[in-house]
XYZ file of C-alpha atoms in Angstrom:
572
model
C 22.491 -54.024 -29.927
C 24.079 -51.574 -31.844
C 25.033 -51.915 -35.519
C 28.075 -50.199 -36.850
C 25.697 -48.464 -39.435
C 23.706 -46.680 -36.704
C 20.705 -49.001 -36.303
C 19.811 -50.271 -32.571
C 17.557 -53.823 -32.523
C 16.075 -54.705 -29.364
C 15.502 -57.758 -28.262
C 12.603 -58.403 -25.174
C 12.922 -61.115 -23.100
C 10.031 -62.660 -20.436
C 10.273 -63.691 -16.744
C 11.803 -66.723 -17.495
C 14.757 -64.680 -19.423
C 13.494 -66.196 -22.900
C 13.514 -64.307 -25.932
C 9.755 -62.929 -26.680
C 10.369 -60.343 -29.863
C 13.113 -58.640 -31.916
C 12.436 -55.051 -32.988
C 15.225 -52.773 -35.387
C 14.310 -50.484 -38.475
C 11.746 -53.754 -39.330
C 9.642 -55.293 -36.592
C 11.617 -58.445 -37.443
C 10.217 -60.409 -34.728
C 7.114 -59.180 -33.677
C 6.490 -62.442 -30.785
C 7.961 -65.662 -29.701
C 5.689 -67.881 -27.353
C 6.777 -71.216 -25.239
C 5.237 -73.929 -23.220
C 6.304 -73.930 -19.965
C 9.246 -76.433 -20.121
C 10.718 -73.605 -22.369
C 10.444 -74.777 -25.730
C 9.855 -72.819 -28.292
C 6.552 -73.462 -29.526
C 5.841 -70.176 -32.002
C 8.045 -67.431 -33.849
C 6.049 -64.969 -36.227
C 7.849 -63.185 -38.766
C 7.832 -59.427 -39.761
C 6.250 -60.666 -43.287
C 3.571 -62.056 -41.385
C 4.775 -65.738 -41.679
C 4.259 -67.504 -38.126
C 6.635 -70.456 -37.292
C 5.419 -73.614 -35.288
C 7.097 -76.026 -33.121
C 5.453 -79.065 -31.944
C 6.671 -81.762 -29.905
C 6.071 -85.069 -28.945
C 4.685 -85.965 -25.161
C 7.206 -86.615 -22.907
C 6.515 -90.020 -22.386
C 6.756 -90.364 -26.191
C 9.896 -89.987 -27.415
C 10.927 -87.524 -24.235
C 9.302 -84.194 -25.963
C 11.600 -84.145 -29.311
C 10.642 -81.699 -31.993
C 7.678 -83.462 -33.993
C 6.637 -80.924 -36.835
C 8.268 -77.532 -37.604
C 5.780 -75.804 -39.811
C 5.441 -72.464 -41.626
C 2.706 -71.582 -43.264
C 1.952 -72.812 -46.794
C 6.116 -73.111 -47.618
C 7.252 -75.069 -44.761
C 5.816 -78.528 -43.004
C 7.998 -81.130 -41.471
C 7.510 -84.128 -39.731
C 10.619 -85.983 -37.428
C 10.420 -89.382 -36.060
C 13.207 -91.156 -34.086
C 14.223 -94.594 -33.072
C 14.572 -95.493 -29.518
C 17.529 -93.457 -28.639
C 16.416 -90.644 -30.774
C 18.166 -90.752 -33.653
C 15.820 -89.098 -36.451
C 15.007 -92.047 -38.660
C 12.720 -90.012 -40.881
C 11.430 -86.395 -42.224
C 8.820 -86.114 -43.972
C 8.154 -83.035 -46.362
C 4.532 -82.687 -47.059
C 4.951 -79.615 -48.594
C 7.171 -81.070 -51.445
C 5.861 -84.584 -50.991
C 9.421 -85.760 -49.530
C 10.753 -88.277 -46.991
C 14.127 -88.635 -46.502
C 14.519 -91.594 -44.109
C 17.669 -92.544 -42.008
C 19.364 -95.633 -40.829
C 22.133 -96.170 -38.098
C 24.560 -98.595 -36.653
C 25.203 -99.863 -32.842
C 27.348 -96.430 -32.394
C 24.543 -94.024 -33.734
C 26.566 -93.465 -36.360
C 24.734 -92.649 -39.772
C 24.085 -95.974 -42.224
C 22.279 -94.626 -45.008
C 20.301 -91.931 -46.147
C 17.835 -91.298 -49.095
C 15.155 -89.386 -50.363
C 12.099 -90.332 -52.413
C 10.829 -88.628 -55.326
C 12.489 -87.114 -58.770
C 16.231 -86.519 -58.863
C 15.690 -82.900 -59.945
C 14.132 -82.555 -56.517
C 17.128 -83.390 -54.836
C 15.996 -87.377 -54.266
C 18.988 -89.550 -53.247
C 20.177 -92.903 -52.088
C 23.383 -93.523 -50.391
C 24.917 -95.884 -47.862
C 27.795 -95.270 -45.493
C 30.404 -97.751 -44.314
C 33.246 -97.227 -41.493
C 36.763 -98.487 -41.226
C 36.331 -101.360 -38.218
C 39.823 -101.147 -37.072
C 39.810 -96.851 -37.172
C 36.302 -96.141 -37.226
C 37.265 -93.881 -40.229
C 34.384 -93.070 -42.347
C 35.082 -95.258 -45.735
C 32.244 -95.016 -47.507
C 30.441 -91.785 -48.797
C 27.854 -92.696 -51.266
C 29.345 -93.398 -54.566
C 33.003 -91.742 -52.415
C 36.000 -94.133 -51.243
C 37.743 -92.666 -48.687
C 41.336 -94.059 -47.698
C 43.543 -92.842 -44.944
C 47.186 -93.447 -46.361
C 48.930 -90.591 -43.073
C 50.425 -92.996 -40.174
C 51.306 -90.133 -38.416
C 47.283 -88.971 -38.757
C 45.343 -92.038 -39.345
C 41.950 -89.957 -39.409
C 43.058 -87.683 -41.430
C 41.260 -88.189 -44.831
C 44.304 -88.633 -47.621
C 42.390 -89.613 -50.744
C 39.127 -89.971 -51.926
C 37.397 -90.632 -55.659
C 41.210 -89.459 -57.061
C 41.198 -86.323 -54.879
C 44.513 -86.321 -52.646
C 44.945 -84.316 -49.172
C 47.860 -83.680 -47.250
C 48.877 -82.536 -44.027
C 51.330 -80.526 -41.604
C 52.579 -81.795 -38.294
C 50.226 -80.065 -36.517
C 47.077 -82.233 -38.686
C 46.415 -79.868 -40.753
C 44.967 -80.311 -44.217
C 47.747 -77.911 -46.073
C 46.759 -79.528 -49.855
C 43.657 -80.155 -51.637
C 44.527 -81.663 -55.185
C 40.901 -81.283 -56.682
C 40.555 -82.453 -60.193
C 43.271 -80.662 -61.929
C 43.609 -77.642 -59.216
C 46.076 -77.883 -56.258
C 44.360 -75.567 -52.988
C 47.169 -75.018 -50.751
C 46.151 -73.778 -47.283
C 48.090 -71.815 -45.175
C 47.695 -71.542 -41.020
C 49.477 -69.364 -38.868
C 50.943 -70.221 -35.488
C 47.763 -70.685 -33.843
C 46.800 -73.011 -36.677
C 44.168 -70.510 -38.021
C 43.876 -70.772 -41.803
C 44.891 -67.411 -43.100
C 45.375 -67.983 -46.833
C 44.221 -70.445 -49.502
C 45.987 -70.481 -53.196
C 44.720 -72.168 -55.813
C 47.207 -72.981 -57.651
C 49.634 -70.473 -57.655
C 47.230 -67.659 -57.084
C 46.307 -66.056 -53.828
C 42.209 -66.374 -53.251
C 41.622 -66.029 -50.038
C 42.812 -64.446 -46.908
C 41.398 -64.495 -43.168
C 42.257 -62.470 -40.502
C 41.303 -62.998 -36.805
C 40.625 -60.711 -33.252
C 42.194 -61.951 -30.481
C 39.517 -64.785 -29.853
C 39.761 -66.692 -32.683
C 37.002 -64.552 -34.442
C 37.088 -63.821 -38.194
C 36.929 -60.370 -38.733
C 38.068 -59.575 -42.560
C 38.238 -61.809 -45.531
C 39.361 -61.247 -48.913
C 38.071 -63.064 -51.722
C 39.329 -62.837 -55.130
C 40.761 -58.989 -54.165
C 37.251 -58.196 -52.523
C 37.631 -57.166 -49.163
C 34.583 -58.165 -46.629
C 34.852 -56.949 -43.136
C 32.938 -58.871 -40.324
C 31.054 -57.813 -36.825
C 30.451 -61.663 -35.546
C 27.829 -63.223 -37.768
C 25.869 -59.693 -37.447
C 27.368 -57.791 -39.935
C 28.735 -57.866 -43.112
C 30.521 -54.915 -45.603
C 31.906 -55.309 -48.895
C 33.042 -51.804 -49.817
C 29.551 -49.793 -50.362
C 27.476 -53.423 -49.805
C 26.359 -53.725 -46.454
C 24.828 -57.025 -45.029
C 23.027 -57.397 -41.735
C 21.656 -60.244 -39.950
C 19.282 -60.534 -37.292
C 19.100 -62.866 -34.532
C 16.235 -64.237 -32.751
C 18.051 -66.103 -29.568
C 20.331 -68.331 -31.718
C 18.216 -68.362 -34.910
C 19.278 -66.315 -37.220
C 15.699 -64.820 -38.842
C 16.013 -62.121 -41.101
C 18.866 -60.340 -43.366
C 18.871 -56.763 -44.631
C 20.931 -55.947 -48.021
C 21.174 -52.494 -49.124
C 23.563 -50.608 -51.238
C 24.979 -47.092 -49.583
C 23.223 -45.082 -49.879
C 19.817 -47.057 -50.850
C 18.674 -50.344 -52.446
C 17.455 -52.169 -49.531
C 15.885 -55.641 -49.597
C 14.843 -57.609 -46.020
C 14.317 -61.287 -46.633
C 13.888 -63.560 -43.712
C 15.060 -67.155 -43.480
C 13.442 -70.636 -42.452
C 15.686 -73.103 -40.736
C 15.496 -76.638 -40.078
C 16.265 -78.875 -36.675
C 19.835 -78.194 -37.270
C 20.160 -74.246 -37.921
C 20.369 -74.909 -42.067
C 18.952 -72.360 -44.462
C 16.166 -74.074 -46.110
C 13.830 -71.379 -47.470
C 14.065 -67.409 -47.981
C 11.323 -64.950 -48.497
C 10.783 -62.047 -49.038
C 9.246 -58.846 -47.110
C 5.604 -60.391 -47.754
C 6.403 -63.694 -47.241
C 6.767 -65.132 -50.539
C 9.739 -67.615 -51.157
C 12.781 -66.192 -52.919
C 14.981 -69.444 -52.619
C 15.287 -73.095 -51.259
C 17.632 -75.366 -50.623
C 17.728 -79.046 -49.799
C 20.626 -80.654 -48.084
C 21.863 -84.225 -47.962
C 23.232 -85.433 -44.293
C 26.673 -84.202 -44.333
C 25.813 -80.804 -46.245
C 26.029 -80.973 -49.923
C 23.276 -78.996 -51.751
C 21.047 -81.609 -53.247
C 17.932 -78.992 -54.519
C 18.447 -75.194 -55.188
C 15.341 -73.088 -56.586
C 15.732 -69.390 -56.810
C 12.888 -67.660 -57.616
C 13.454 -66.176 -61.497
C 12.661 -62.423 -60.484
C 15.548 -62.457 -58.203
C 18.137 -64.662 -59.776
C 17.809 -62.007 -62.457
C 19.281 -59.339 -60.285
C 23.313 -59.232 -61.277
C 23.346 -58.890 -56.936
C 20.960 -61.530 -55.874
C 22.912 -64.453 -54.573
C 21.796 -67.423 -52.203
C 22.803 -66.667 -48.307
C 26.256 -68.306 -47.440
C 25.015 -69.198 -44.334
C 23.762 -72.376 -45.332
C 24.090 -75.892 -43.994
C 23.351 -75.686 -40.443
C 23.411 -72.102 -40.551
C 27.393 -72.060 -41.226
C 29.225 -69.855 -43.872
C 29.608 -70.995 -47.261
C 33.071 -70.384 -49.269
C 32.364 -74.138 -51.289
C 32.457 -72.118 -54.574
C 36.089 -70.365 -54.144
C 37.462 -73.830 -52.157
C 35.391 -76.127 -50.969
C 34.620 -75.873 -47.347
C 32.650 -74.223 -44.604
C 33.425 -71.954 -41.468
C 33.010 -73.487 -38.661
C 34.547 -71.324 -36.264
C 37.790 -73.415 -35.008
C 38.015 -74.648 -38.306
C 36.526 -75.410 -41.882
C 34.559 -78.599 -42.775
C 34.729 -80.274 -46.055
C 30.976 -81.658 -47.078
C 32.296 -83.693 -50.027
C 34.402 -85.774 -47.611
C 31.978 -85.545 -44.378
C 35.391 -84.739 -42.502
C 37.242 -81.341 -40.903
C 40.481 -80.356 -42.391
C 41.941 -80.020 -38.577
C 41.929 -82.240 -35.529
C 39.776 -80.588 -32.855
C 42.267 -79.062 -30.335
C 39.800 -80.598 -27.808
C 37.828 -83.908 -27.063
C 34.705 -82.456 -25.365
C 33.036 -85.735 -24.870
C 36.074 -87.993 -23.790
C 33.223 -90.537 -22.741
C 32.694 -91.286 -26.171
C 34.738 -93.546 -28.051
C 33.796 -91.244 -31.400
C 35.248 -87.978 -30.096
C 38.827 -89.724 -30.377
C 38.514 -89.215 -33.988
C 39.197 -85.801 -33.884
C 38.421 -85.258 -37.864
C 34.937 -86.390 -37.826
C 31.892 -84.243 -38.453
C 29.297 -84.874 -35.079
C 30.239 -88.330 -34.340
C 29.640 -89.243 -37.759
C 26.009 -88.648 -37.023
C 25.003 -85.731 -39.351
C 21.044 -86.218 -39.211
C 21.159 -85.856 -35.504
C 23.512 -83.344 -34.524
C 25.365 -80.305 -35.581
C 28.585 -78.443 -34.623
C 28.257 -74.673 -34.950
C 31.429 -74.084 -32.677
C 33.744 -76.504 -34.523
C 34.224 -77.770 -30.985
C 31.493 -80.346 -30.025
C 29.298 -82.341 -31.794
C 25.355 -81.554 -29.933
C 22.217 -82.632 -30.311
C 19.969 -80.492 -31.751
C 22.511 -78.015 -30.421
C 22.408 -80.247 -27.299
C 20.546 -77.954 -25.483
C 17.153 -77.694 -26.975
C 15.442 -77.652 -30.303
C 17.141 -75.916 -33.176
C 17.468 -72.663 -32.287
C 17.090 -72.869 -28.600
C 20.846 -73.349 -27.700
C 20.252 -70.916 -24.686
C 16.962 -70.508 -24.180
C 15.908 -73.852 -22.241
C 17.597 -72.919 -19.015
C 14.750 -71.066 -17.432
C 11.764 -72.839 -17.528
C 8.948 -73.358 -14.262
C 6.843 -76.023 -14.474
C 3.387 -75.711 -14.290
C 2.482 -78.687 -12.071
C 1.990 -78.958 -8.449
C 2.579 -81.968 -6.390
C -0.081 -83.816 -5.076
C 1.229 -83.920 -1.573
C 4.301 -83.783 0.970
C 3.792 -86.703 3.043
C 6.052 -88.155 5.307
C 9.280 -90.142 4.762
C 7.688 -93.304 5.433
C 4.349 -92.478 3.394
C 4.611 -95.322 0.436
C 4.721 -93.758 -2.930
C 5.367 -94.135 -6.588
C 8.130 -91.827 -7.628
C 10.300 -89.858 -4.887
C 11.856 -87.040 -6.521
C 14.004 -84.902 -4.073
C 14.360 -80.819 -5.809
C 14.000 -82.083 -9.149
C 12.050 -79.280 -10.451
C 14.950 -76.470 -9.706
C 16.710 -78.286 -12.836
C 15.631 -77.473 -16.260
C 15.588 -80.947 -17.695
C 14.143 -81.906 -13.764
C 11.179 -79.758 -14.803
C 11.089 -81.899 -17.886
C 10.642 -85.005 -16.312
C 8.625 -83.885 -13.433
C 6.309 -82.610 -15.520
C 5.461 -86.097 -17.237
C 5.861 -88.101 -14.081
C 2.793 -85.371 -12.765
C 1.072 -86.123 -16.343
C 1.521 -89.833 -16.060
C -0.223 -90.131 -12.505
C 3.070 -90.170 -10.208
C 2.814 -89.142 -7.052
C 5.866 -86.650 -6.146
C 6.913 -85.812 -2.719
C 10.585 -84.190 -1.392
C 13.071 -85.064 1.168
C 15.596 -83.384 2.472
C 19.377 -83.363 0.394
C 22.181 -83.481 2.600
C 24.424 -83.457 0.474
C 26.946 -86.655 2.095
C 25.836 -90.118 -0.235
C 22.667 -90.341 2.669
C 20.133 -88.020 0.258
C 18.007 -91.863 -0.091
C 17.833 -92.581 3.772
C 14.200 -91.326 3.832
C 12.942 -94.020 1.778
C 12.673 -97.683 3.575
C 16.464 -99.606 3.622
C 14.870 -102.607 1.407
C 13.436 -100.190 -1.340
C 16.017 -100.333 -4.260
C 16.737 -96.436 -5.362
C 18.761 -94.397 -7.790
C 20.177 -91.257 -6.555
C 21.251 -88.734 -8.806
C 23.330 -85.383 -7.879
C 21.227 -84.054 -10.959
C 23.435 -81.182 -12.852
C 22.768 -82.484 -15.839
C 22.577 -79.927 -19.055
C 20.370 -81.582 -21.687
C 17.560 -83.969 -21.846
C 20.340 -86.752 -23.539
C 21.998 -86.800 -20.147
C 18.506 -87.568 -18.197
C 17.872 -91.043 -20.265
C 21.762 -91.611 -20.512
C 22.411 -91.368 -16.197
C 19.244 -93.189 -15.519
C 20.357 -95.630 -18.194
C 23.889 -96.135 -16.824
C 22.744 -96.542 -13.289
C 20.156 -98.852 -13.935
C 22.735 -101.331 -15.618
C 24.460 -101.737 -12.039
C 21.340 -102.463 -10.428
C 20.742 -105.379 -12.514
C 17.671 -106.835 -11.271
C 16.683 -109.925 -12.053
C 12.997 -109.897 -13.369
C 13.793 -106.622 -15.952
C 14.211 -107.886 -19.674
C 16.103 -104.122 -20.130
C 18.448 -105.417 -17.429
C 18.988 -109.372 -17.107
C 21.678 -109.383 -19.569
C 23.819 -106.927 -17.312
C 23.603 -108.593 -14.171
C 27.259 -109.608 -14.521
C 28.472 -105.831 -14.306
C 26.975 -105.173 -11.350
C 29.219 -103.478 -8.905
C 30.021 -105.802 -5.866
C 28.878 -103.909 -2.477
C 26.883 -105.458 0.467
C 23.757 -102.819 -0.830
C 23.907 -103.182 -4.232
C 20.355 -104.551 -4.128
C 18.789 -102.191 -1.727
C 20.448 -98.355 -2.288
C 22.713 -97.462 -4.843
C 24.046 -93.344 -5.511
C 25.385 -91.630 -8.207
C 27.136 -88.643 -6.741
C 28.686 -86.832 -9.816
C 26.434 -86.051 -12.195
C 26.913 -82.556 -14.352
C 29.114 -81.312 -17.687
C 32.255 -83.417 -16.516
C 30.853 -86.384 -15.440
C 27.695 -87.323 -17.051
C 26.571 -90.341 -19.311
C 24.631 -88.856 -22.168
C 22.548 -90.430 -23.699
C 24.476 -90.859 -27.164
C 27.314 -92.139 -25.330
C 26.143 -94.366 -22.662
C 26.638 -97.398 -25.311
C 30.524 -97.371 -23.898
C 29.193 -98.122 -20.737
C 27.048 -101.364 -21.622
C 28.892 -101.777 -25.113
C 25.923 -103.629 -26.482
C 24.338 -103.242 -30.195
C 20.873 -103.450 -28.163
C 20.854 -100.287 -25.990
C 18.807 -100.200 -23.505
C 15.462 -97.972 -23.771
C 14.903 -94.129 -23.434
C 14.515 -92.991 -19.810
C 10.602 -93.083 -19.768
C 10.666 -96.342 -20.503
C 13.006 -97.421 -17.543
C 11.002 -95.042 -15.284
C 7.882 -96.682 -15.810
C 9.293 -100.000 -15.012
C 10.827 -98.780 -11.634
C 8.118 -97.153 -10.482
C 5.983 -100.901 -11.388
C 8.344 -102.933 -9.488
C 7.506 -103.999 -6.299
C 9.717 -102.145 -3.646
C 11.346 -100.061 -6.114
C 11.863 -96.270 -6.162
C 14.225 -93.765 -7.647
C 15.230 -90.274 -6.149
C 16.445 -87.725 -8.630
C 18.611 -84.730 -6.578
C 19.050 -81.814 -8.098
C 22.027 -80.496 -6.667
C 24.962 -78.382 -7.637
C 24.298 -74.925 -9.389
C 20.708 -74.911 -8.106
C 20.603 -75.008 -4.377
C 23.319 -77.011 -2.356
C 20.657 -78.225 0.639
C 16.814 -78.739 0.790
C 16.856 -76.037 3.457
C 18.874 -73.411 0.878
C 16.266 -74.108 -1.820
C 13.321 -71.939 -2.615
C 9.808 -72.625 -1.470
C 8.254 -75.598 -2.967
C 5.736 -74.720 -5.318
């Protein structure tokens, strides 16, 4: 890529199309390794810091991030409950735990950290509206919701009023004794805030919704995507390291130039900066839904009339909370005090969920666990990986090799038709092989009859697997299982009376339509059983079909990977 300033960074990429180093005027980047489900497992730095992933096994907690460590600055620790909401993280760098509790819709309880309030320790609780599902209570913040003709549109909270257009959007902001009015144009873009009656900030757009100037307080900034930055002779550059962005370059035309590079956490946020030798130059702590709870800034630095804390902060989004309160989030801004966006989302992207209804909520109201850096859709942990790995999970080749290819009437443990031409397949074959399973392949027609090669009596789950993330793998196989309903399963007695009444419901039933429009993730799949006691993570119902007698399960991968058994590639 070319920078408008004349420098070209290049970006290397292995077999499996990952990202491998990032190379400009700096080596910024100098290697990024991976296991061979794709993860990212390290990222070294052009100040000679090294960044490491580690995961649990898949069997434990289906291969979520575990630590995230760099060097002497950076060490965390992430445990989840049984449907992987992050329950804890432990900071054993700055002897820290912030720890995490959640209601029968994953949404976020209560939050606190241990430790001395002027290192950001906290305690809060969070309530919601049971009639709107509003978020009501924010800590030591009462929110009400006065606007019939919005009714999840935040319209007062602590004193602070809102109000809003026809469209839903937040056009007021009476904070403390300033009024912020916010103006949109016709495509509901926010193009100008006053405050008061004074003009502080315009935005201007490209044709796809982009930013591409801003003027703040009569300064002029001018913006290439989140690459580049130029306020008059002050350039800023970014770099990018798949989706993380690792590294920023500040220089004065013609000279002054300072690198620093940047240390994220699961969700993209800014949590340390150093320096070209790796030394810290600033941290910053953040409580769930993004207010700064700890800021250090090393003294050398905040000395310098120029130095100022990156505004991509909170899970890596822009800043403007000093000039009027809220965050860029792409389709629209997000307001941390309030834990709510000043505009509806123009789109439900997971119309499964009851949550996504309330179009003015920040991820579901589960800020711990997810983030949003498209003001779109709420994912988890970008919903397609681990922090920065939005993209870079879709190639991976598992290492394994089956044990055998017997015939369709050899008994087995697991049968497993193409699973490991899908990503997340790969996932799961890969612990299946690790946790003894014997894996063999039939043929995929393609017609409802992909299961006819096991015996008639042998109960099986069929699955036309297009699934995207690893959420939708323990969310399907969750959902399916509930129509099964076998007596004898402690996961499954209690939904015996939502079986689905066919002659074979007992012996062969098939999911046909699993991908991005019609999948049960598993975040969601709580609408589909609507009980406070979800049933457990994938692994868990995997080991219990494979231990029941006469029971088997067939995962297809099909759609987008190979349409037959006979158009697929060799078998490893």
């Amino acid at each position: 890529m070319k920078y408008p300033d004349g420098e070209i960074v290049t970006t290397g990429y292995n077999n499996n199309m990952l990202p491998t180093d990032v190379s400009g005027a700096d080596n910024c980047v100098p290697s990024m390794t991976y296991d061979s489900a794709g993860r990212l497992l390290t990222r070294a730095l052009g100040n000679g810091l090294t960044q490491t992933y580690g995961y649990y096994a898949w069997n434990q907690q289906g291969g979520r991030l575990h630590t995230l460590v760099a060097g002497n600055l950076q060490n965390l620790s992430y445990a989840y409950d049984s449907v992987g909401n992050i329950t804890s993280i432990a900071d054993s760098i700055n002897s820290q735990t912030q720890s995490f509790d959640y209601d029968a819709l994953d949404r976020l309880t209560s939050a606190s950290a241990n430790g001395e309030p002027g290192q950001g320790a906290y305690d809060e609780t969070y309530q919601y509206d049971p009639a709107t599902g509003n978020l009501k209570v924010k800590g030591d913040m009462t929110l009400d919701y006065f606007d019939s003709s919005h009714v999840h549109a935040v319209t007062n909270a602590n004193g602070n009023t809102y109000s809003y257009d026809d469209n839903g959007n937040q056009t007021t902001r009476h904070i403390g004794n300033d009024t912020f009015h916010l103006i949109y144009d016709a495509e509901n873009r926010l193009v100008e805030v006053k405050k008061n009656v004074t003009t502080i900030a315009e935005f201007t757009f490209d044709g796809d919704g982009a930013r591409v100037t801003s003027v703040i307080d009569g300064e002029t900034i001018r913006f290439v995507g989140g690459y580049y930055e130029r306020k008059g002779s002050q350039i800023t550059k970014y770099y990018m390291a798949g989706a993380a962005r690792v590294a920023v370059r500040k220089y004065t035309i013609p000279q002054n130039m300072t690198v620093e590079y940047m240390l994220g956490d699961h969700l993209g946020s800014t949590s340390i900066t150093t320096d070209s030798n790796g030394a810290m130059v600033s941290e910053m702590r953040y409580k769930p839904w993004g207010e700064l709870r700890y800021t250090w800034t090393d003294a050398s630095a905040s000395t310098s009339p120029t130095y100022e804390l990156t505004r991509y902060q909170y899970t890596g989004q822009y800043s403007y909370d000093a000039e009027f309160g809220l965050k860029y989030y792409g389709a629209r801004f997000y307001d941390v005090s309030t834990g709510r966006f000043t505009q509806p989302d123009t789109i439900i992207p997971q119309s499964q969920s009851t949550q996504a209804y309330d179009r003015y909520a920040y991820t579901n109201n589960n800020p711990v666990r997810y983030n949003d850096p498209t003001g779109h859709e709420a994912g988890d942990m970008c919903d397609r990986g681990y922090e920065d790995d939005c993209e870079e999970d879709s190639a991976a080749t598992p290492t394994a090799t089956p044990t055998a290819t017997p015939t369709p009437q050899t008994p087995i443990d697991v049968a497993i038709s193409l699973l490991q031409y899908s990503t997340i397949g790969m996932s799961l074959y890969s612990m299946l092989i690790d946790n003894g399973y014997t894996i063999i392949y039939g043929p995929s027609s393609g017609d409802g009859s992909n299961g006819s090669h096991l015996y008639e009596d042998r109960k099986t789950i069929e699955i036309y697997w297009n699934a995207k993330d690893a959420s939708d793998i323990a969310g399907t196989i969750a959902h399916e299982a509930m129509h099964l309903g076998v007596a004898g399963s402690s996961l499954l007695e209690e939904y015996n009376a939502m079986i689905v009444g066919d002659a074979v419901r007992n012996d062969i039933l098939v999911n046909a339509g699993v991908g991005t429009g019609a999948r049960h993730s598993l975040s969601n799949y709580t609408v589909d059983v609507n009980n406070s006691d979800r049933m457990a993570l994938s692994a868990e119902l995997i080991n219990w079909f494979s231990n029941y007698e006469k029971k088997y399960i067939t995962l297809v991968s099909n759609g987008g990977y190979c349409q037959t058994y006979s158009s697929c590639p060799p078998l490893p």
